[in-house]
CSV table of C-alpha atoms in Angstrom, one decimal:
chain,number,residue,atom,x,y,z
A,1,UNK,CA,37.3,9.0,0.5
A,2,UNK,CA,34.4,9.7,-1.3
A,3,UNK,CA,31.4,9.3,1.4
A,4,UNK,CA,28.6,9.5,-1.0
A,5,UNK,CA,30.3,6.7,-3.2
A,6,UNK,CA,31.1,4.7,-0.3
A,7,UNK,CA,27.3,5.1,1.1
A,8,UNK,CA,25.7,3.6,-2.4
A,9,UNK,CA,28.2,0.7,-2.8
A,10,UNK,CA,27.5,0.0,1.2
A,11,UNK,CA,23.6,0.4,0.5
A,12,UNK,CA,24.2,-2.1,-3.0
A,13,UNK,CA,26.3,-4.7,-0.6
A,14,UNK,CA,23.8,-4.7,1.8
A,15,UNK,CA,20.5,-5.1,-0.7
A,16,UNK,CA,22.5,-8.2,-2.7
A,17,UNK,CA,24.1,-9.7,0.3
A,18,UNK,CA,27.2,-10.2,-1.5
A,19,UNK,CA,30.3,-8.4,-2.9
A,20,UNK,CA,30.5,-10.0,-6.1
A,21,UNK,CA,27.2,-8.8,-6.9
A,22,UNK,CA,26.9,-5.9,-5.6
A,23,UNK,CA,30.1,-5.0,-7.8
A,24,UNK,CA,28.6,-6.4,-10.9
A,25,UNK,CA,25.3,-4.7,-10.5
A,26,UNK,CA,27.4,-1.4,-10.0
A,27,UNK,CA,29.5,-2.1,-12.8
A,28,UNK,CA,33.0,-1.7,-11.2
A,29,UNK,CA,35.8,-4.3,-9.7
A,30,UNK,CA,35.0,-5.9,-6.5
A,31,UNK,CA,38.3,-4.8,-5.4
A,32,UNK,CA,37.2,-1.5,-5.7
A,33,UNK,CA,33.4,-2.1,-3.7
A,34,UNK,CA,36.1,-3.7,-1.1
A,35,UNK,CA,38.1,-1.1,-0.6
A,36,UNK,CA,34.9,2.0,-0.5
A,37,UNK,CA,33.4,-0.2,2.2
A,38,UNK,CA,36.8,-0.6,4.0
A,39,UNK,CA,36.9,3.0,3.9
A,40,UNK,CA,34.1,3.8,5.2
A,41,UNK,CA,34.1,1.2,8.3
A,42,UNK,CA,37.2,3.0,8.8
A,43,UNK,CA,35.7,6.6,8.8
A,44,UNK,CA,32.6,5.9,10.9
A,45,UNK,CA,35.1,3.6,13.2
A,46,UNK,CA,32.9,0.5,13.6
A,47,UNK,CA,32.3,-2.2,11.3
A,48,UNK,CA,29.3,-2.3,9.4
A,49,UNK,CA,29.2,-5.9,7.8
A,50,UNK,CA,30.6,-9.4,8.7
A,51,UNK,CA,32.1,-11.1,5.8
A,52,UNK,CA,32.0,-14.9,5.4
A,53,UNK,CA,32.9,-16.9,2.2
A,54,UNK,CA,29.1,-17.3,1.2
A,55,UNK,CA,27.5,-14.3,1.9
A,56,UNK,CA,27.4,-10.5,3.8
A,57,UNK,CA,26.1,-9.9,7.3
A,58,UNK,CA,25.1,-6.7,8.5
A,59,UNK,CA,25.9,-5.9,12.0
A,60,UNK,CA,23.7,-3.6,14.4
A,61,UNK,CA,25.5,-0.5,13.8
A,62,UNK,CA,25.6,-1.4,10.2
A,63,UNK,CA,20.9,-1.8,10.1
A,64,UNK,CA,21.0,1.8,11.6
A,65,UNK,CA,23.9,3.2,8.9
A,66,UNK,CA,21.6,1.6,6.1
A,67,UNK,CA,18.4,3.1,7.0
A,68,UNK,CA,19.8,6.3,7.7
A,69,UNK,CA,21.8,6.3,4.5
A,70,UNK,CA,19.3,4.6,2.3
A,71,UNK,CA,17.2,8.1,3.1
A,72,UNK,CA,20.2,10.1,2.8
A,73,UNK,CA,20.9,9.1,-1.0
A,74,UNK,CA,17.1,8.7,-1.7
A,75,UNK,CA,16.9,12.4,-1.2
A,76,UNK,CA,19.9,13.3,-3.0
A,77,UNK,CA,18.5,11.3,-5.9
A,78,UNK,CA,15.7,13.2,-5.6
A,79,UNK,CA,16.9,16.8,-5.3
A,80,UNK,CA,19.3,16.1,-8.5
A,81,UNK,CA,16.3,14.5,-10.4
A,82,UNK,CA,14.0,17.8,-9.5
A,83,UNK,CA,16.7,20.1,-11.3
A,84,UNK,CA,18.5,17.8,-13.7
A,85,UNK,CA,15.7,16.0,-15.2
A,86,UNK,CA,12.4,16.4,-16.6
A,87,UNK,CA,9.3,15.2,-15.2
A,88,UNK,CA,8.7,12.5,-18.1
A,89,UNK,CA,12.4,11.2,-17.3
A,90,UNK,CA,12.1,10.4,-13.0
A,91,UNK,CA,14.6,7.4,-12.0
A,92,UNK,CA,14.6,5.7,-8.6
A,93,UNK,CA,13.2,3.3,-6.3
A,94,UNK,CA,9.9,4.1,-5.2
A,95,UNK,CA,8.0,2.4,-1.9
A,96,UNK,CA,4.5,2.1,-2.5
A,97,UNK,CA,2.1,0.7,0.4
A,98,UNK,CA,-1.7,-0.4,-0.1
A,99,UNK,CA,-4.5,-3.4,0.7
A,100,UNK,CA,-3.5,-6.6,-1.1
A,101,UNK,CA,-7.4,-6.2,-2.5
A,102,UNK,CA,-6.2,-3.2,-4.6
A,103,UNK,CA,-2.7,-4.7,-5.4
A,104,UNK,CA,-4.0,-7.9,-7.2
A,105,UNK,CA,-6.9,-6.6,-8.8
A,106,UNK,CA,-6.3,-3.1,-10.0
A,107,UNK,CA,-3.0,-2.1,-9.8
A,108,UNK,CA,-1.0,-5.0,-10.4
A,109,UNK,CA,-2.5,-6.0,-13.9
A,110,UNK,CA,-1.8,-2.8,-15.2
A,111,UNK,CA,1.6,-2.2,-13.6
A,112,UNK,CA,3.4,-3.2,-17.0
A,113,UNK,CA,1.9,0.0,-18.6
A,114,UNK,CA,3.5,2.4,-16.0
A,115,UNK,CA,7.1,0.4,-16.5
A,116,UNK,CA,6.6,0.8,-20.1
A,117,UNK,CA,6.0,4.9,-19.4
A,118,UNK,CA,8.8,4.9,-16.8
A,119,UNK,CA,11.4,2.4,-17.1
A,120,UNK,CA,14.1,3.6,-14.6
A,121,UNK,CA,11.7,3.3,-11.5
A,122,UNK,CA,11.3,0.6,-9.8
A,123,UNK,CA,8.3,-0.3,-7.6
A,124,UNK,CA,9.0,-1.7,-3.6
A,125,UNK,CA,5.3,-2.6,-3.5
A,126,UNK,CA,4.0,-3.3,0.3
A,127,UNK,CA,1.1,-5.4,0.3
A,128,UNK,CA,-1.5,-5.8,3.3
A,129,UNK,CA,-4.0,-3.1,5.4
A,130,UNK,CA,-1.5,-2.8,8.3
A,131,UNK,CA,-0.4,0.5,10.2
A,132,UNK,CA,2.8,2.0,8.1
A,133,UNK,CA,5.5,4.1,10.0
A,134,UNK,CA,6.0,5.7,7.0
A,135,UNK,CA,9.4,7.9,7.8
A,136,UNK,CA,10.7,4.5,9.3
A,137,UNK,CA,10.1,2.2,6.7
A,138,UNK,CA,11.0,4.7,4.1
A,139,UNK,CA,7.7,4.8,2.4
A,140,UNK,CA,7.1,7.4,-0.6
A,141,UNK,CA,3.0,6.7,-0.7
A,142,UNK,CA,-0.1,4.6,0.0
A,143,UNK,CA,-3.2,3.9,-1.3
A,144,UNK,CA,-5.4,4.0,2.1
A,145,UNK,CA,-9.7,3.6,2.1
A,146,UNK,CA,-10.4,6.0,4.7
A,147,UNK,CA,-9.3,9.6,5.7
A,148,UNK,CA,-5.6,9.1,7.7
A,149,UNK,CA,-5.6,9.5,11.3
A,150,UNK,CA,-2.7,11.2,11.8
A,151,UNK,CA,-3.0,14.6,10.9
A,152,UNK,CA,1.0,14.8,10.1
A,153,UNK,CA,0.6,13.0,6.8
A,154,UNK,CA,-1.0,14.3,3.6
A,155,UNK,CA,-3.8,12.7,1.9
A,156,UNK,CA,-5.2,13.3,-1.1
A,157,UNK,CA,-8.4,12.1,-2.3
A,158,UNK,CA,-8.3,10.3,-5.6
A,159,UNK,CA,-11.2,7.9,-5.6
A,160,UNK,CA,-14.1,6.3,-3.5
A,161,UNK,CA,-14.8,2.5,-3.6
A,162,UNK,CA,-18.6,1.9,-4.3
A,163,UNK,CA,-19.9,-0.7,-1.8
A,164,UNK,CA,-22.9,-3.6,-1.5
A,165,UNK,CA,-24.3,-5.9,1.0
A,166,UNK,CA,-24.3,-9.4,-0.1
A,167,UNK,CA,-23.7,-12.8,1.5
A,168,UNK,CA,-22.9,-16.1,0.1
A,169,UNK,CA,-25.8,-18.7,-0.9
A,170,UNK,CA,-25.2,-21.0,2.1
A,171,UNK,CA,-25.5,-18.0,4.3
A,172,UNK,CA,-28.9,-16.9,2.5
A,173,UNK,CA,-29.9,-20.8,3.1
A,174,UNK,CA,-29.2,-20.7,6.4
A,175,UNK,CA,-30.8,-17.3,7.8
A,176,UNK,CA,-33.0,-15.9,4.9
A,177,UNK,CA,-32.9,-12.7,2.8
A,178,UNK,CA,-33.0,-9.4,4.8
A,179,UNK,CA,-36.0,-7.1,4.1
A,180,UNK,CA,-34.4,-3.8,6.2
A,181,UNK,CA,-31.4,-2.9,7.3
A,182,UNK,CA,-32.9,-3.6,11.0
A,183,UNK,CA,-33.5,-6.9,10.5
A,184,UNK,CA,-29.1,-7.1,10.3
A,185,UNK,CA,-29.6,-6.0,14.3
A,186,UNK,CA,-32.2,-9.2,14.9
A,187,UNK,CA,-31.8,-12.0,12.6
A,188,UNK,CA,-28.5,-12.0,11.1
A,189,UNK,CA,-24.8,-12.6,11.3
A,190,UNK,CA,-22.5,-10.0,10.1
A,191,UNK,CA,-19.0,-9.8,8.9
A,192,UNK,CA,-17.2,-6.9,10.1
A,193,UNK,CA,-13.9,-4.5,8.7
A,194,UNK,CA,-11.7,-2.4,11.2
A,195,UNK,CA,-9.0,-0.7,10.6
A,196,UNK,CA,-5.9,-1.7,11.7
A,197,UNK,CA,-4.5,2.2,12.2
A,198,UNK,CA,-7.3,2.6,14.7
A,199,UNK,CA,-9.5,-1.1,15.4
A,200,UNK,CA,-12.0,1.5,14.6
A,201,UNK,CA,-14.8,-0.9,12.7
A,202,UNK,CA,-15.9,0.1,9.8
A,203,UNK,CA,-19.8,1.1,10.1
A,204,UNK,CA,-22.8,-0.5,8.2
A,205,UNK,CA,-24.6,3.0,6.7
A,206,UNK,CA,-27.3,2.0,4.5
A,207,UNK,CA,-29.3,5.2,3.1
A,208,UNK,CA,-33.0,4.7,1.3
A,209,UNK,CA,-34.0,8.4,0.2
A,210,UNK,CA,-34.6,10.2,3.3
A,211,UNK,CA,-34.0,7.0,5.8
A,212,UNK,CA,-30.4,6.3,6.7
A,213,UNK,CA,-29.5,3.5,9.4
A,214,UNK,CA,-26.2,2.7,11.0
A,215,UNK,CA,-26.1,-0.8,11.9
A,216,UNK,CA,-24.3,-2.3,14.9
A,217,UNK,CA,-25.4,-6.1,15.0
A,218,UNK,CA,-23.4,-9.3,15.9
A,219,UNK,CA,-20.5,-10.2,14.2
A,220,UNK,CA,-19.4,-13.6,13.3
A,221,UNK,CA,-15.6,-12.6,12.5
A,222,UNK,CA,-14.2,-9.5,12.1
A,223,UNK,CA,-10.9,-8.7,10.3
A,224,UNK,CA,-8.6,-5.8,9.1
A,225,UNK,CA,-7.6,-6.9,5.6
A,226,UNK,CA,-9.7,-6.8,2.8
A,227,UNK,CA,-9.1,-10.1,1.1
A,228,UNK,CA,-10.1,-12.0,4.4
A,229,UNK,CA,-12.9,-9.8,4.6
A,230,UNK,CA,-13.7,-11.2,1.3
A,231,UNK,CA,-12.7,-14.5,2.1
A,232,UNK,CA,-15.3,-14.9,5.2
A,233,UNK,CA,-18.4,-13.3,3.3
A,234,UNK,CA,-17.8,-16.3,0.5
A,235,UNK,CA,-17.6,-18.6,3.2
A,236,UNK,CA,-21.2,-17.9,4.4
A,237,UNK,CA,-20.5,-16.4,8.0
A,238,UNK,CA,-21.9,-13.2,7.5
A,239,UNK,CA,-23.4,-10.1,5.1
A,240,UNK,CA,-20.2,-8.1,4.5
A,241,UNK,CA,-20.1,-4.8,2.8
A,242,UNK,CA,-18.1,-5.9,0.0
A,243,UNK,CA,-16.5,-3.2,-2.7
A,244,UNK,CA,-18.2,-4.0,-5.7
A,245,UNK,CA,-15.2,-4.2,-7.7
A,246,UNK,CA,-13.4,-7.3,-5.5
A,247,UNK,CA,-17.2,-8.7,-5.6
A,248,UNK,CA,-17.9,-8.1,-9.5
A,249,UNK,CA,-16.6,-12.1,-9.9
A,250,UNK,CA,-18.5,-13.6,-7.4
A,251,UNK,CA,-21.2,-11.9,-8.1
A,252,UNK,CA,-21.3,-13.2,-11.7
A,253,UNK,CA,-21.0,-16.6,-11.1
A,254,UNK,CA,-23.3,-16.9,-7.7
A,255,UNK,CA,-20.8,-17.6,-5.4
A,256,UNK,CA,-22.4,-14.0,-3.5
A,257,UNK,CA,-26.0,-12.9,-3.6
A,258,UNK,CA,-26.6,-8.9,-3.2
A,259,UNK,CA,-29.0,-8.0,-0.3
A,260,UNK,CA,-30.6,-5.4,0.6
A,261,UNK,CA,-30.6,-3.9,-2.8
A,262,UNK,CA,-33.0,-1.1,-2.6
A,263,UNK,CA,-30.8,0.7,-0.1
A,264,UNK,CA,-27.5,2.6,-0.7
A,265,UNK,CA,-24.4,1.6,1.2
A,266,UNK,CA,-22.3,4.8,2.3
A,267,UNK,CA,-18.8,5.2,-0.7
A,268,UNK,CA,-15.5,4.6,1.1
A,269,UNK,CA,-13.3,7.4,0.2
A,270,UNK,CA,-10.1,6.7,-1.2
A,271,UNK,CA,-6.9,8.5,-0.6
A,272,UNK,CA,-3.3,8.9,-1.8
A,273,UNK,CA,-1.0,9.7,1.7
A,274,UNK,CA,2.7,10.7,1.9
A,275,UNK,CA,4.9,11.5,4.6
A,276,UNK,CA,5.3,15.4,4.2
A,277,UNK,CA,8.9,15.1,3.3
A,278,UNK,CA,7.9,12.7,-0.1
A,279,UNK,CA,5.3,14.2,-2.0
A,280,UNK,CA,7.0,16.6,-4.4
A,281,UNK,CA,9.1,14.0,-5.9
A,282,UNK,CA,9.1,13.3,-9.8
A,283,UNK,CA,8.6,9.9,-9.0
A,284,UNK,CA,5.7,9.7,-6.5
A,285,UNK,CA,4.2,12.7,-8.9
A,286,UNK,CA,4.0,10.5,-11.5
A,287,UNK,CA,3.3,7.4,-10.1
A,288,UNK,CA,0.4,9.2,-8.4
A,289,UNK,CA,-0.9,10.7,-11.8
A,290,UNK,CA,-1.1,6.9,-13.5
A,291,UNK,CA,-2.5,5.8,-10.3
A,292,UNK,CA,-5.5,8.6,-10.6
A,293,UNK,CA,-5.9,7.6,-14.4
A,294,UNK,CA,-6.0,4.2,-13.7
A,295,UNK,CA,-8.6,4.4,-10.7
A,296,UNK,CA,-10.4,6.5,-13.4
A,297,UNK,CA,-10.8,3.4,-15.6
A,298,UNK,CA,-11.4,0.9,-13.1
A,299,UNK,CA,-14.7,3.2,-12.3
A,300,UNK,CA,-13.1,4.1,-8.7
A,301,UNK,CA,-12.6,7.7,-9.3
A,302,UNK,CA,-14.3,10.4,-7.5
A,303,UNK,CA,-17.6,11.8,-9.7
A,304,UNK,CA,-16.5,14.9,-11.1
């Protein structure tokens, strides 16, 4: 039997939850995608899937065998596309992880361009600001605001996210326009970020030459993802520290007021992280090159 064979049609089977299809996307008989996972049930001597007519169940021993295997031939396909292929030829599925903030608004409008440039990858892109078990969930790289906390991983800086203080009109109706930063402390309503890898929250710094202030005043809701961070300042229940680029919209049309203008909010660095077995692959290297140009044109690049 050939194991490696066997472990891609078993992977296939198990991604299109059917035989027929997993044959037809693999281009061979279903006889023969079959007889390969016959095989191999046989081999490991337990049975990995439970056939009915409709559709392909994978059993307990058969979700370990795919996540195991799936990283198997994911670094096989790797280490043959490091010596067989150029760089401007990388093939393969690639596992991408980052805030749904960053997703819809700069990454995904432009995604056509990188499919265009690299046609034979294709993109498992995780949505959402929670905490990633990235060797587990077989994660190549995120896009993360905020230096990792675990030191195991690798970061690389490729950006910083400029920030404001704003609120919505009904908010500035309600409690009035803040003079100083110190007046968010008395008189006002906040909205607060924390991270989900740590529930640290996500400090108000405002900076006016040599004055800076860290503000710690009451919160009305506090959340860890950055579109419902969004969503609560344009609801009125707080000043939020938006990034300018989700706020660019709102700010256009008045649905948010800036505050506060005078002073600077502190950048939010932004940060490429792999699991140390993943970032010399073609694929994440080039991936992470469009990403750093494209952050470059959306004005979220690091000053040079």
């Amino acid at each position: 039997m050939d194991q490696l064979s066997a472990m891609r049609v078993f992977l296939r089977v198990v991604e299109m939850g059917n035989f027929t299809r997993a044959a037809d996307a693999m281009g061979m008989p279903k006889a023969t995608v079959s007889n390969l996972i016959h095989n191999l049930e046989a081999h490991l001597q337990t049975k990995l899937l439970n056939r009915t007519t409709r559709r392909v169940m994978v059993t307990t021993d058969g979700a370990l065998y795919y996540e195991r295997a799936n990283q198997i031939i994911t670094e096989i396909d790797e280490l043959d596309g490091s010596l067989s292929h150029s760089r401007t030829n990388p093939s393969g599925r690639l596992r991408v992880e980052m805030s749904g903030a960053f997703a819809d608004l700069v990454v995904i409008p432009a995604l056509k361009d990188f499919h265009e440039a690299y046609p034979d990858i294709s993109i498992d892109l995780g949505v959402g600001d929670r905490p990633v078990d990235y060797l587990a969930e077989n994660v190549d790289c995120a896009l993360r605001a905020g230096a990792p906390g675990n030191t195991s991983l690798i970061a690389r800086r490729v950006g910083e996210v400029d920030l404001l203080a704003c609120a919505a009109p009904d908010y500035i109706a309600a409690f009035g326009t803040p003079q100083h930063p110190s007046e968010l402390e008395t008189d006002h309503r906040l909205v607060n970020y924390f991270f989900a890898q740590n529930n640290r929250i996500m400090p108000f710094v405002l900076t006016r030459g040599e004055e800076k202030m860290e503000i710690n005043g009451r919160y009305t809701v506090s959340t860890n993802d950055a579109r419902s961070y969004s969503a609560a300042a344009l609801s009125g229940l707080g000043i939020a520290l938006l990034a300018r680029f989700m706020a660019r919209g709102a700010l256009e049309d008045g649905r948010l007021v800036p505050v506060l203008t005078d002073w600077q909010v502190e950048r939010l660095q932004l940060y490429i992280v792999y699991p140390p077995n993943r970032h010399l692959s073609n694929k994440v290297r080039v991936f992470v090159d469009w990403l750093v140009r494209l952050l470059a044109r959306s004005q979220l690049a690091p000053p040079d």
